[in-house]
C-alpha positions as YAML, in Angstrom:
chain: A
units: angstrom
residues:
- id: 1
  name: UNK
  ca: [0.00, 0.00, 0.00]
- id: 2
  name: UNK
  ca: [2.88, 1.76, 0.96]
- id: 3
  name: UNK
  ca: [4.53, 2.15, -2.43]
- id: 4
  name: UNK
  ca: [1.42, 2.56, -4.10]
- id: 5
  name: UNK
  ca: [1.14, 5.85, -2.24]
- id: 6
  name: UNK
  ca: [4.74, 6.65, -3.46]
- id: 7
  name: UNK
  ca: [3.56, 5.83, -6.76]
- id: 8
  name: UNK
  ca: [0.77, 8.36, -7.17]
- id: 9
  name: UNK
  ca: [2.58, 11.28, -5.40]
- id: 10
  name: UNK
  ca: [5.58, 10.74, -7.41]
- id: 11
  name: UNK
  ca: [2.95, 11.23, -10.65]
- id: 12
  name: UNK
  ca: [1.77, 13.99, -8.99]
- id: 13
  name: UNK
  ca: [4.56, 15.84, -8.66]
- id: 14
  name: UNK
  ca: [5.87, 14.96, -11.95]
- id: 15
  name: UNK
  ca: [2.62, 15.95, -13.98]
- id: 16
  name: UNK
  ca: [3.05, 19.19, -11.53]
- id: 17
  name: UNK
  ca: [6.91, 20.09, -12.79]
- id: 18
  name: UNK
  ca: [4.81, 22.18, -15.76]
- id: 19
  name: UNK
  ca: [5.16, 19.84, -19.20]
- id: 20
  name: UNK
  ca: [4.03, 21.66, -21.91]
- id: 21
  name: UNK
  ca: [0.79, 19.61, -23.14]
- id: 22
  name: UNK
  ca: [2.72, 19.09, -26.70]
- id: 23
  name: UNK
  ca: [6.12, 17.48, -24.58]
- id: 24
  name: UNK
  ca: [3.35, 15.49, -22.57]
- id: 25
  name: UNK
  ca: [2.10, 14.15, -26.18]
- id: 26
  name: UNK
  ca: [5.53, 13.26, -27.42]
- id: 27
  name: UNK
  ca: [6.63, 11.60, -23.91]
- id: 28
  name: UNK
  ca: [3.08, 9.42, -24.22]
- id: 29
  name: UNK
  ca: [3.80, 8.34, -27.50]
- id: 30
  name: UNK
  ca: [7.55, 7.48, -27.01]
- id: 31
  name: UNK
  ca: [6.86, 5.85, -23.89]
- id: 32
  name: UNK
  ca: [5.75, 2.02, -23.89]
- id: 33
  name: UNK
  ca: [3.23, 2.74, -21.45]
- id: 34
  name: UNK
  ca: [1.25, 4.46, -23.43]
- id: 35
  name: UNK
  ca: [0.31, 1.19, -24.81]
- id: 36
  name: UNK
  ca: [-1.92, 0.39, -22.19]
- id: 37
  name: UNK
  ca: [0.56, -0.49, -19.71]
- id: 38
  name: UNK
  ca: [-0.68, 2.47, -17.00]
- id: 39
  name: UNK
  ca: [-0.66, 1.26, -13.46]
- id: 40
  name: UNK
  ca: [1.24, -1.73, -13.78]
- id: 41
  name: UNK
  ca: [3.41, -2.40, -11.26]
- id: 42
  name: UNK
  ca: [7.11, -3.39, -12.26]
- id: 43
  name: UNK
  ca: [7.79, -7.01, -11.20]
- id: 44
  name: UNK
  ca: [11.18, -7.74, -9.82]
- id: 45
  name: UNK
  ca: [12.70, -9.22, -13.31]
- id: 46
  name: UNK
  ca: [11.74, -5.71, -14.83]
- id: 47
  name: UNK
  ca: [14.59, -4.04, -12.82]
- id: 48
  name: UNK
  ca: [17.15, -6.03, -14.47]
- id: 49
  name: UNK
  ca: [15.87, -4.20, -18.17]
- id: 50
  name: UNK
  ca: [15.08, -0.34, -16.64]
- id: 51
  name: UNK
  ca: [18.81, 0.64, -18.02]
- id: 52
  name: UNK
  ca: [18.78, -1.21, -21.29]
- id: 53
  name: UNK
  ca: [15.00, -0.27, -21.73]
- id: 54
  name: UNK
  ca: [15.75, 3.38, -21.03]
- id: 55
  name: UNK
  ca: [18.77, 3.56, -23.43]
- id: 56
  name: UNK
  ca: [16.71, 2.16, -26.28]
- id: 57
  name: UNK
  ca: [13.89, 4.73, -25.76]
- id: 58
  name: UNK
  ca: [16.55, 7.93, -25.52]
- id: 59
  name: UNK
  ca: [18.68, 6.79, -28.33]
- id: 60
  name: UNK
  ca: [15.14, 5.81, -30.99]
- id: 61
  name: UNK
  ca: [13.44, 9.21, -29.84]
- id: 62
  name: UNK
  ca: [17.11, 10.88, -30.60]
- id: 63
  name: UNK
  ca: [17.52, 8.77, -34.16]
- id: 64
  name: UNK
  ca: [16.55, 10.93, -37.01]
- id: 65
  name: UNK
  ca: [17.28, 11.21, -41.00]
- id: 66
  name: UNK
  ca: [16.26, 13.39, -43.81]
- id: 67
  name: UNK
  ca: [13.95, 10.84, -45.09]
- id: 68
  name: UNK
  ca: [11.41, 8.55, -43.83]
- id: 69
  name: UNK
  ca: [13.70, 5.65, -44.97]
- id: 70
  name: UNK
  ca: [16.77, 6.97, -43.45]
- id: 71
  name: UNK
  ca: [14.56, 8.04, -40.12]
- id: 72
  name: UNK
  ca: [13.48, 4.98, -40.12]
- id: 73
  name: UNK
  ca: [16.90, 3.06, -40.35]
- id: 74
  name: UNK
  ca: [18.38, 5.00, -37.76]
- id: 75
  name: UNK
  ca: [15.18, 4.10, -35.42]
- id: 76
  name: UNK
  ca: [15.51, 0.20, -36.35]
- id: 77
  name: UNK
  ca: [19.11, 0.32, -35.47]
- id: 78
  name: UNK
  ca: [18.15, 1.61, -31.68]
- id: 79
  name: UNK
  ca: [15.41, -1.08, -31.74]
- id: 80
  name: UNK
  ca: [17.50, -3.51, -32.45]
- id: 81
  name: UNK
  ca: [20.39, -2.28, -29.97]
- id: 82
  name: UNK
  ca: [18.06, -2.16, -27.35]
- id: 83
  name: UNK
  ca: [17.02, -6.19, -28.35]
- id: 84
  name: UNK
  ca: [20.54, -6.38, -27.95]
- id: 85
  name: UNK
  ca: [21.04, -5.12, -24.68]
- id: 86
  name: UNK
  ca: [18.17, -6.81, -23.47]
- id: 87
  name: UNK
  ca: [19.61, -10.26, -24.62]
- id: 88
  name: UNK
  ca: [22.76, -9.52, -22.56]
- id: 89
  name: UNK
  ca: [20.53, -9.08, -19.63]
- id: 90
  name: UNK
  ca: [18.98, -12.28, -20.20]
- id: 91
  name: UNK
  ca: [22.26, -14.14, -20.94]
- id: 92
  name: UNK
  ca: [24.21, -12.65, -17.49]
- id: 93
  name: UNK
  ca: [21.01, -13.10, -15.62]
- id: 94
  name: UNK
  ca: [18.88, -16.10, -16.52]
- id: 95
  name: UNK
  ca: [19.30, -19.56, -15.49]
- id: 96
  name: UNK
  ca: [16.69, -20.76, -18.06]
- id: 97
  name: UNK
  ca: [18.14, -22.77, -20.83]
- id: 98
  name: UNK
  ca: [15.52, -22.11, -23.47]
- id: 99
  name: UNK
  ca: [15.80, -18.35, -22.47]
- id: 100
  name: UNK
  ca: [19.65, -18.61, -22.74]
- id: 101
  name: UNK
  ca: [18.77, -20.33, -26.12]
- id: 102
  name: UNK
  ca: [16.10, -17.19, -27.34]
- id: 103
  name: UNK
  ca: [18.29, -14.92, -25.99]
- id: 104
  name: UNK
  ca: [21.51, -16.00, -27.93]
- id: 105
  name: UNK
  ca: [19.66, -15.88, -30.86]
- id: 106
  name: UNK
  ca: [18.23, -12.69, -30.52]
- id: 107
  name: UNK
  ca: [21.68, -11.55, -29.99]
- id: 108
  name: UNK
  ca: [22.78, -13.13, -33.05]
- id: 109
  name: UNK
  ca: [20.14, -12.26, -35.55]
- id: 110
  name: UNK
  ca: [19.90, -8.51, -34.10]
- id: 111
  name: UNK
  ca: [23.39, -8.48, -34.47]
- id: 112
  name: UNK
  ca: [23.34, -9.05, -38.01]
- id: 113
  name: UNK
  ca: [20.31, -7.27, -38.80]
- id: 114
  name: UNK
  ca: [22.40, -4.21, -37.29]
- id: 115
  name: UNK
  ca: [25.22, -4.46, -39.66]
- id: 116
  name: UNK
  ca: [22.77, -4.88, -42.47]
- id: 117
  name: UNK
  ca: [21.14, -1.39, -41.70]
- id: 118
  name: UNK
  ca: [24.61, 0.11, -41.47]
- id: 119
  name: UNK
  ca: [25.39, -0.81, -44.47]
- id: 120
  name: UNK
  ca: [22.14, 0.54, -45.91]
- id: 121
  name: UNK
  ca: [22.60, 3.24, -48.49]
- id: 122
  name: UNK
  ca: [19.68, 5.30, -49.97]
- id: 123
  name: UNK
  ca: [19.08, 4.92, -53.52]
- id: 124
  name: UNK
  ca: [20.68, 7.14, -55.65]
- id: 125
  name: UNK
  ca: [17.56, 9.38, -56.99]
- id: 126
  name: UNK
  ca: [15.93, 7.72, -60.51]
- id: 127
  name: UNK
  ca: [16.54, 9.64, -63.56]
- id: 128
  name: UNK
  ca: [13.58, 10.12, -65.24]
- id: 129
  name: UNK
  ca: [14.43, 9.41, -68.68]
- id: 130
  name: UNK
  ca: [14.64, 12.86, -71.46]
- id: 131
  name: UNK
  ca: [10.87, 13.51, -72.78]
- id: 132
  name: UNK
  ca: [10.10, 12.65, -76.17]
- id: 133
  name: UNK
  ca: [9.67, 15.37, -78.52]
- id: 134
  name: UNK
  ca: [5.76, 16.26, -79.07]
- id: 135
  name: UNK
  ca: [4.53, 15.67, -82.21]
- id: 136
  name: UNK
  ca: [3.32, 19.14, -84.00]
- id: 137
  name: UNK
  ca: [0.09, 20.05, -85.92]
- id: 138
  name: UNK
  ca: [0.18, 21.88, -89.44]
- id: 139
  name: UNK
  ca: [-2.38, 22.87, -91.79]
- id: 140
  name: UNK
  ca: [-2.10, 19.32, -93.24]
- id: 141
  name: UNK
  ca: [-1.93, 17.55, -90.33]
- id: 142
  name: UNK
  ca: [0.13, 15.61, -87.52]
- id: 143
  name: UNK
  ca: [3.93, 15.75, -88.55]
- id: 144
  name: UNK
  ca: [5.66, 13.00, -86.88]
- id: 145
  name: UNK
  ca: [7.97, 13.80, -83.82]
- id: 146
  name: UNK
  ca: [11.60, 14.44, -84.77]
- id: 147
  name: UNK
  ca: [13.83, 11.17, -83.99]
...
Protein backbone atom coordinates (compact mmCIF):
# COMPACT_ATOMS: atom_id res chain seq x y z
CA UNK A 1 0.00 0.00 0.00
CA UNK A 2 2.88 1.76 0.96
CA UNK A 3 4.53 2.15 -2.43
CA UNK A 4 1.42 2.56 -4.10
CA UNK A 5 1.14 5.85 -2.24
CA UNK A 6 4.74 6.65 -3.46
CA UNK A 7 3.56 5.83 -6.76
CA UNK A 8 0.77 8.36 -7.17
CA UNK A 9 2.58 11.28 -5.40
CA UNK A 10 5.58 10.74 -7.41
CA UNK A 11 2.95 11.23 -10.65
CA UNK A 12 1.77 13.99 -8.99
CA UNK A 13 4.56 15.84 -8.66
CA UNK A 14 5.87 14.96 -11.95
CA UNK A 15 2.62 15.95 -13.98
CA UNK A 16 3.05 19.19 -11.53
CA UNK A 17 6.91 20.09 -12.79
CA UNK A 18 4.81 22.18 -15.76
CA UNK A 19 5.16 19.84 -19.20
CA UNK A 20 4.03 21.66 -21.91
CA UNK A 21 0.79 19.61 -23.14
CA UNK A 22 2.72 19.09 -26.70
CA UNK A 23 6.12 17.48 -24.58
CA UNK A 24 3.35 15.49 -22.57
CA UNK A 25 2.10 14.15 -26.18
CA UNK A 26 5.53 13.26 -27.42
CA UNK A 27 6.63 11.60 -23.91
CA UNK A 28 3.08 9.42 -24.22
CA UNK A 29 3.80 8.34 -27.50
CA UNK A 30 7.55 7.48 -27.01
CA UNK A 31 6.86 5.85 -23.89
CA UNK A 32 5.75 2.02 -23.89
CA UNK A 33 3.23 2.74 -21.45
CA UNK A 34 1.25 4.46 -23.43
CA UNK A 35 0.31 1.19 -24.81
CA UNK A 36 -1.92 0.39 -22.19
CA UNK A 37 0.56 -0.49 -19.71
CA UNK A 38 -0.68 2.47 -17.00
CA UNK A 39 -0.66 1.26 -13.46
CA UNK A 40 1.24 -1.73 -13.78
CA UNK A 41 3.41 -2.40 -11.26
CA UNK A 42 7.11 -3.39 -12.26
CA UNK A 43 7.79 -7.01 -11.20
CA UNK A 44 11.18 -7.74 -9.82
CA UNK A 45 12.70 -9.22 -13.31
CA UNK A 46 11.74 -5.71 -14.83
CA UNK A 47 14.59 -4.04 -12.82
CA UNK A 48 17.15 -6.03 -14.47
CA UNK A 49 15.87 -4.20 -18.17
CA UNK A 50 15.08 -0.34 -16.64
CA UNK A 51 18.81 0.64 -18.02
CA UNK A 52 18.78 -1.21 -21.29
CA UNK A 53 15.00 -0.27 -21.73
CA UNK A 54 15.75 3.38 -21.03
CA UNK A 55 18.77 3.56 -23.43
CA UNK A 56 16.71 2.16 -26.28
CA UNK A 57 13.89 4.73 -25.76
CA UNK A 58 16.55 7.93 -25.52
CA UNK A 59 18.68 6.79 -28.33
CA UNK A 60 15.14 5.81 -30.99
CA UNK A 61 13.44 9.21 -29.84
CA UNK A 62 17.11 10.88 -30.60
CA UNK A 63 17.52 8.77 -34.16
CA UNK A 64 16.55 10.93 -37.01
CA UNK A 65 17.28 11.21 -41.00
CA UNK A 66 16.26 13.39 -43.81
CA UNK A 67 13.95 10.84 -45.09
CA UNK A 68 11.41 8.55 -43.83
CA UNK A 69 13.70 5.65 -44.97
CA UNK A 70 16.77 6.97 -43.45
CA UNK A 71 14.56 8.04 -40.12
CA UNK A 72 13.48 4.98 -40.12
CA UNK A 73 16.90 3.06 -40.35
CA UNK A 74 18.38 5.00 -37.76
CA UNK A 75 15.18 4.10 -35.42
CA UNK A 76 15.51 0.20 -36.35
CA UNK A 77 19.11 0.32 -35.47
CA UNK A 78 18.15 1.61 -31.68
CA UNK A 79 15.41 -1.08 -31.74
CA UNK A 80 17.50 -3.51 -32.45
CA UNK A 81 20.39 -2.28 -29.97
CA UNK A 82 18.06 -2.16 -27.35
CA UNK A 83 17.02 -6.19 -28.35
CA UNK A 84 20.54 -6.38 -27.95
CA UNK A 85 21.04 -5.12 -24.68
CA UNK A 86 18.17 -6.81 -23.47
CA UNK A 87 19.61 -10.26 -24.62
CA UNK A 88 22.76 -9.52 -22.56
CA UNK A 89 20.53 -9.08 -19.63
CA UNK A 90 18.98 -12.28 -20.20
CA UNK A 91 22.26 -14.14 -20.94
CA UNK A 92 24.21 -12.65 -17.49
CA UNK A 93 21.01 -13.10 -15.62
CA UNK A 94 18.88 -16.10 -16.52
CA UNK A 95 19.30 -19.56 -15.49
CA UNK A 96 16.69 -20.76 -18.06
CA UNK A 97 18.14 -22.77 -20.83
CA UNK A 98 15.52 -22.11 -23.47
CA UNK A 99 15.80 -18.35 -22.47
CA UNK A 100 19.65 -18.61 -22.74
CA UNK A 101 18.77 -20.33 -26.12
CA UNK A 102 16.10 -17.19 -27.34
CA UNK A 103 18.29 -14.92 -25.99
CA UNK A 104 21.51 -16.00 -27.93
CA UNK A 105 19.66 -15.88 -30.86
CA UNK A 106 18.23 -12.69 -30.52
CA UNK A 107 21.68 -11.55 -29.99
CA UNK A 108 22.78 -13.13 -33.05
CA UNK A 109 20.14 -12.26 -35.55
CA UNK A 110 19.90 -8.51 -34.10
CA UNK A 111 23.39 -8.48 -34.47
CA UNK A 112 23.34 -9.05 -38.01
CA UNK A 113 20.31 -7.27 -38.80
CA UNK A 114 22.40 -4.21 -37.29
CA UNK A 115 25.22 -4.46 -39.66
CA UNK A 116 22.77 -4.88 -42.47
CA UNK A 117 21.14 -1.39 -41.70
CA UNK A 118 24.61 0.11 -41.47
CA UNK A 119 25.39 -0.81 -44.47
CA UNK A 120 22.14 0.54 -45.91
CA UNK A 121 22.60 3.24 -48.49
CA UNK A 122 19.68 5.30 -49.97
CA UNK A 123 19.08 4.92 -53.52
CA UNK A 124 20.68 7.14 -55.65
CA UNK A 125 17.56 9.38 -56.99
CA UNK A 126 15.93 7.72 -60.51
CA UNK A 127 16.54 9.64 -63.56
CA UNK A 128 13.58 10.12 -65.24
CA UNK A 129 14.43 9.41 -68.68
CA UNK A 130 14.64 12.86 -71.46
CA UNK A 131 10.87 13.51 -72.78
CA UNK A 132 10.10 12.65 -76.17
CA UNK A 133 9.67 15.37 -78.52
CA UNK A 134 5.76 16.26 -79.07
CA UNK A 135 4.53 15.67 -82.21
CA UNK A 136 3.32 19.14 -84.00
CA UNK A 137 0.09 20.05 -85.92
CA UNK A 138 0.18 21.88 -89.44
CA UNK A 139 -2.38 22.87 -91.79
CA UNK A 140 -2.10 19.32 -93.24
CA UNK A 141 -1.93 17.55 -90.33
CA UNK A 142 0.13 15.61 -87.52
CA UNK A 143 3.93 15.75 -88.55
CA UNK A 144 5.66 13.00 -86.88
CA UNK A 145 7.97 13.80 -83.82
CA UNK A 146 11.60 14.44 -84.77
CA UNK A 147 13.83 11.17 -83.99
Amino acid sequence: MMRILLIIASTLALTACGQGAAEKAEDKAADHAAMGHEGVTPGAGDVAFTASEAAMHTEMAAATGDTLDESYIAKMIAHHRGAVAMADVALAQSQDPGILRMAQTVKDTQTAEIAEMQAWQPAPPVAMPPAAPAATTTPSGPEPAAN
